[in-house]
């Protein structure tokens, strides 16, 4: 039999889930079962907590202490960008290979950079904004109607102030 867990120990578990949908019980069971938690209850809690991120894949941080789980949503840059595009919710099972060809403002990029600041490896704010613009390239959206690469060149030339 495994050793008894210390009730005061804090255990952090990261789970990737689709916003607004219950995380699979079969994928949660090996992670939360040994801690004495019900995978079904955790799945329902994740569904409630990620309701605002409906249809987007987000990472959830489960902080477990004394058999009580606290769930926080840790959004990625791509999820924040797609959310800033304000696209209507799509059914993941029916609509595949979605093109995110909308446009966001440079102010939205700066707001996303503020949210991502603690998790970024960038040395300064300019590098952080360029990281977000690189994610915009990956998502496929435009910034102020221009290509994100052009905006990065504009930051280098001084057209945009960060």
Tab-separated table of C-alpha atoms in Angstrom:
chain	number	residue	atom	x	y	z
A	1	UNK	CA	0.000	0.000	0.000
A	2	UNK	CA	1.352	3.496	-0.841
A	3	UNK	CA	2.296	5.805	2.017
A	4	UNK	CA	-0.358	8.110	3.451
A	5	UNK	CA	-0.319	11.636	2.004
A	6	UNK	CA	0.496	14.583	4.242
A	7	UNK	CA	-2.773	16.560	4.578
A	8	UNK	CA	-0.933	19.902	4.717
A	9	UNK	CA	1.114	19.240	1.579
A	10	UNK	CA	0.186	21.347	-1.441
A	11	UNK	CA	0.109	19.459	-4.743
A	12	UNK	CA	-0.150	21.328	-8.066
A	13	UNK	CA	-1.500	19.512	-11.133
A	14	UNK	CA	-1.825	20.992	-14.629
A	15	UNK	CA	-4.630	19.709	-16.865
A	16	UNK	CA	-5.439	20.734	-20.442
A	17	UNK	CA	-9.191	21.031	-21.007
A	18	UNK	CA	-11.658	22.503	-23.473
A	19	UNK	CA	-13.461	25.488	-21.987
A	20	UNK	CA	-17.029	24.853	-20.898
A	21	UNK	CA	-16.753	21.064	-21.296
A	22	UNK	CA	-16.187	18.531	-18.568
A	23	UNK	CA	-12.656	17.141	-18.640
A	24	UNK	CA	-12.516	13.404	-19.321
A	25	UNK	CA	-12.851	11.413	-16.126
A	26	UNK	CA	-10.546	8.732	-17.536
A	27	UNK	CA	-7.728	11.264	-18.014
A	28	UNK	CA	-8.232	12.845	-14.575
A	29	UNK	CA	-8.458	9.603	-12.573
A	30	UNK	CA	-4.713	8.704	-12.575
A	31	UNK	CA	-3.814	12.286	-11.607
A	32	UNK	CA	-6.315	13.047	-8.833
A	33	UNK	CA	-7.279	9.535	-7.691
A	34	UNK	CA	-4.144	8.969	-5.559
A	35	UNK	CA	-4.849	12.275	-3.794
A	36	UNK	CA	-8.237	10.986	-2.615
A	37	UNK	CA	-10.310	13.219	-4.914
A	38	UNK	CA	-13.249	12.253	-7.111
A	39	UNK	CA	-12.349	12.647	-10.822
A	40	UNK	CA	-16.015	13.282	-11.700
A	41	UNK	CA	-16.318	16.129	-9.192
A	42	UNK	CA	-13.041	17.682	-10.396
A	43	UNK	CA	-14.254	17.404	-14.005
A	44	UNK	CA	-17.479	19.218	-13.122
A	45	UNK	CA	-15.514	21.924	-11.261
A	46	UNK	CA	-13.263	22.405	-14.304
A	47	UNK	CA	-16.348	22.751	-16.501
A	48	UNK	CA	-17.765	25.478	-14.232
A	49	UNK	CA	-14.467	27.338	-13.975
A	50	UNK	CA	-13.748	27.321	-17.730
A	51	UNK	CA	-17.231	28.429	-18.792
A	52	UNK	CA	-15.956	31.831	-19.944
A	53	UNK	CA	-13.496	30.098	-22.316
A	54	UNK	CA	-16.189	28.097	-24.134
A	55	UNK	CA	-14.747	26.083	-27.020
A	56	UNK	CA	-11.093	27.105	-26.463
A	57	UNK	CA	-8.401	24.769	-25.183
A	58	UNK	CA	-7.036	26.125	-21.922
A	59	UNK	CA	-4.712	24.837	-19.234
A	60	UNK	CA	-6.115	24.536	-15.718
A	61	UNK	CA	-4.011	24.581	-12.570
A	62	UNK	CA	-5.402	22.381	-9.806
A	63	UNK	CA	-3.998	23.256	-6.388
A	64	UNK	CA	-4.836	20.439	-3.989
A	65	UNK	CA	-4.480	20.803	-0.220
A	66	UNK	CA	-6.174	18.667	2.400
A	67	UNK	CA	-8.370	16.956	-0.233
A	68	UNK	CA	-9.719	20.332	-1.399
A	69	UNK	CA	-9.034	21.348	-5.011
A	70	UNK	CA	-8.826	24.953	-6.146
A	71	UNK	CA	-8.993	25.436	-9.922
A	72	UNK	CA	-7.481	28.365	-11.856
A	73	UNK	CA	-7.496	28.877	-15.615
A	74	UNK	CA	-4.035	29.523	-17.071
A	75	UNK	CA	-4.751	30.853	-20.555
A	76	UNK	CA	-2.173	30.652	-23.327
A	77	UNK	CA	-1.343	33.560	-25.640
A	78	UNK	CA	-3.213	31.866	-28.505
A	79	UNK	CA	-6.356	31.413	-26.395
A	80	UNK	CA	-6.239	35.076	-25.346
A	81	UNK	CA	-5.818	36.171	-28.983
A	82	UNK	CA	-8.724	34.010	-30.203
A	83	UNK	CA	-10.850	35.371	-27.374
A	84	UNK	CA	-9.901	38.966	-28.365
A	85	UNK	CA	-11.109	38.226	-31.917
A	86	UNK	CA	-14.635	37.854	-30.421
A	87	UNK	CA	-15.522	35.017	-32.786
A	88	UNK	CA	-18.804	33.177	-32.224
A	89	UNK	CA	-18.626	29.864	-30.376
A	90	UNK	CA	-18.161	26.853	-32.680
A	91	UNK	CA	-18.901	23.196	-32.059
A	92	UNK	CA	-15.475	21.529	-31.988
A	93	UNK	CA	-16.844	18.202	-33.150
A	94	UNK	CA	-18.575	19.579	-36.258
A	95	UNK	CA	-16.395	22.511	-37.411
A	96	UNK	CA	-12.767	21.586	-38.112
A	97	UNK	CA	-9.717	23.542	-39.386
A	98	UNK	CA	-11.017	26.980	-38.427
A	99	UNK	CA	-9.339	30.034	-39.987
A	100	UNK	CA	-9.034	32.915	-37.505
A	101	UNK	CA	-8.771	35.659	-40.118
A	102	UNK	CA	-10.131	38.556	-38.074
A	103	UNK	CA	-8.254	41.607	-36.885
A	104	UNK	CA	-7.433	42.787	-33.366
A	105	UNK	CA	-6.199	46.190	-32.275
A	106	UNK	CA	-2.673	46.962	-31.105
A	107	UNK	CA	-4.203	47.873	-27.726
A	108	UNK	CA	-5.555	44.296	-27.499
A	109	UNK	CA	-2.018	43.014	-28.125
A	110	UNK	CA	-0.707	45.238	-25.304
A	111	UNK	CA	-3.467	43.986	-22.960
A	112	UNK	CA	-2.617	40.356	-23.780
A	113	UNK	CA	1.069	41.165	-23.166
A	114	UNK	CA	0.172	42.467	-19.682
A	115	UNK	CA	-1.616	39.204	-18.870
A	116	UNK	CA	1.265	37.068	-20.187
A	117	UNK	CA	4.013	39.121	-18.445
A	118	UNK	CA	4.627	36.751	-15.490
A	119	UNK	CA	4.981	33.681	-17.742
A	120	UNK	CA	7.118	35.240	-20.459
A	121	UNK	CA	10.848	34.767	-20.870
A	122	UNK	CA	11.259	38.117	-22.621
A	123	UNK	CA	13.867	40.467	-21.203
A	124	UNK	CA	11.834	43.633	-21.791
A	125	UNK	CA	8.339	44.741	-22.798
A	126	UNK	CA	9.242	45.067	-26.495
A	127	UNK	CA	10.253	41.401	-26.579
A	128	UNK	CA	7.023	40.450	-24.803
A	129	UNK	CA	4.870	42.313	-27.353
A	130	UNK	CA	6.816	40.654	-30.190
A	131	UNK	CA	6.124	37.239	-28.616
A	132	UNK	CA	2.392	38.008	-28.709
A	133	UNK	CA	2.667	39.237	-32.313
A	134	UNK	CA	4.391	35.957	-33.194
A	135	UNK	CA	1.426	34.119	-31.688
A	136	UNK	CA	-0.847	36.302	-33.858
A	137	UNK	CA	1.062	35.020	-36.907
A	138	UNK	CA	0.503	31.438	-35.739
A	139	UNK	CA	-3.213	31.993	-35.091
A	140	UNK	CA	-3.572	33.715	-38.466
A	141	UNK	CA	-5.136	37.017	-37.424
A	142	UNK	CA	-4.153	40.571	-38.316
A	143	UNK	CA	-3.295	43.498	-36.045
A	144	UNK	CA	-4.980	46.795	-37.000
A	145	UNK	CA	-5.632	45.294	-40.446
A	146	UNK	CA	-1.903	44.660	-41.046
A	147	UNK	CA	0.199	41.527	-40.924
A	148	UNK	CA	1.710	40.993	-37.447
A	149	UNK	CA	5.134	40.783	-39.110
A	150	UNK	CA	4.655	44.314	-40.466
A	151	UNK	CA	3.720	45.503	-36.980
A	152	UNK	CA	6.909	43.894	-35.607
A	153	UNK	CA	8.905	45.771	-38.254
A	154	UNK	CA	7.016	48.941	-37.231
A	155	UNK	CA	8.066	48.402	-33.613
A	156	UNK	CA	11.700	48.066	-34.728
A	157	UNK	CA	11.503	51.239	-36.860
A	158	UNK	CA	9.710	53.227	-34.119
A	159	UNK	CA	6.262	53.534	-35.745
A	160	UNK	CA	4.654	51.789	-32.747
A	161	UNK	CA	5.469	52.715	-29.154
A	162	UNK	CA	5.344	49.923	-26.608
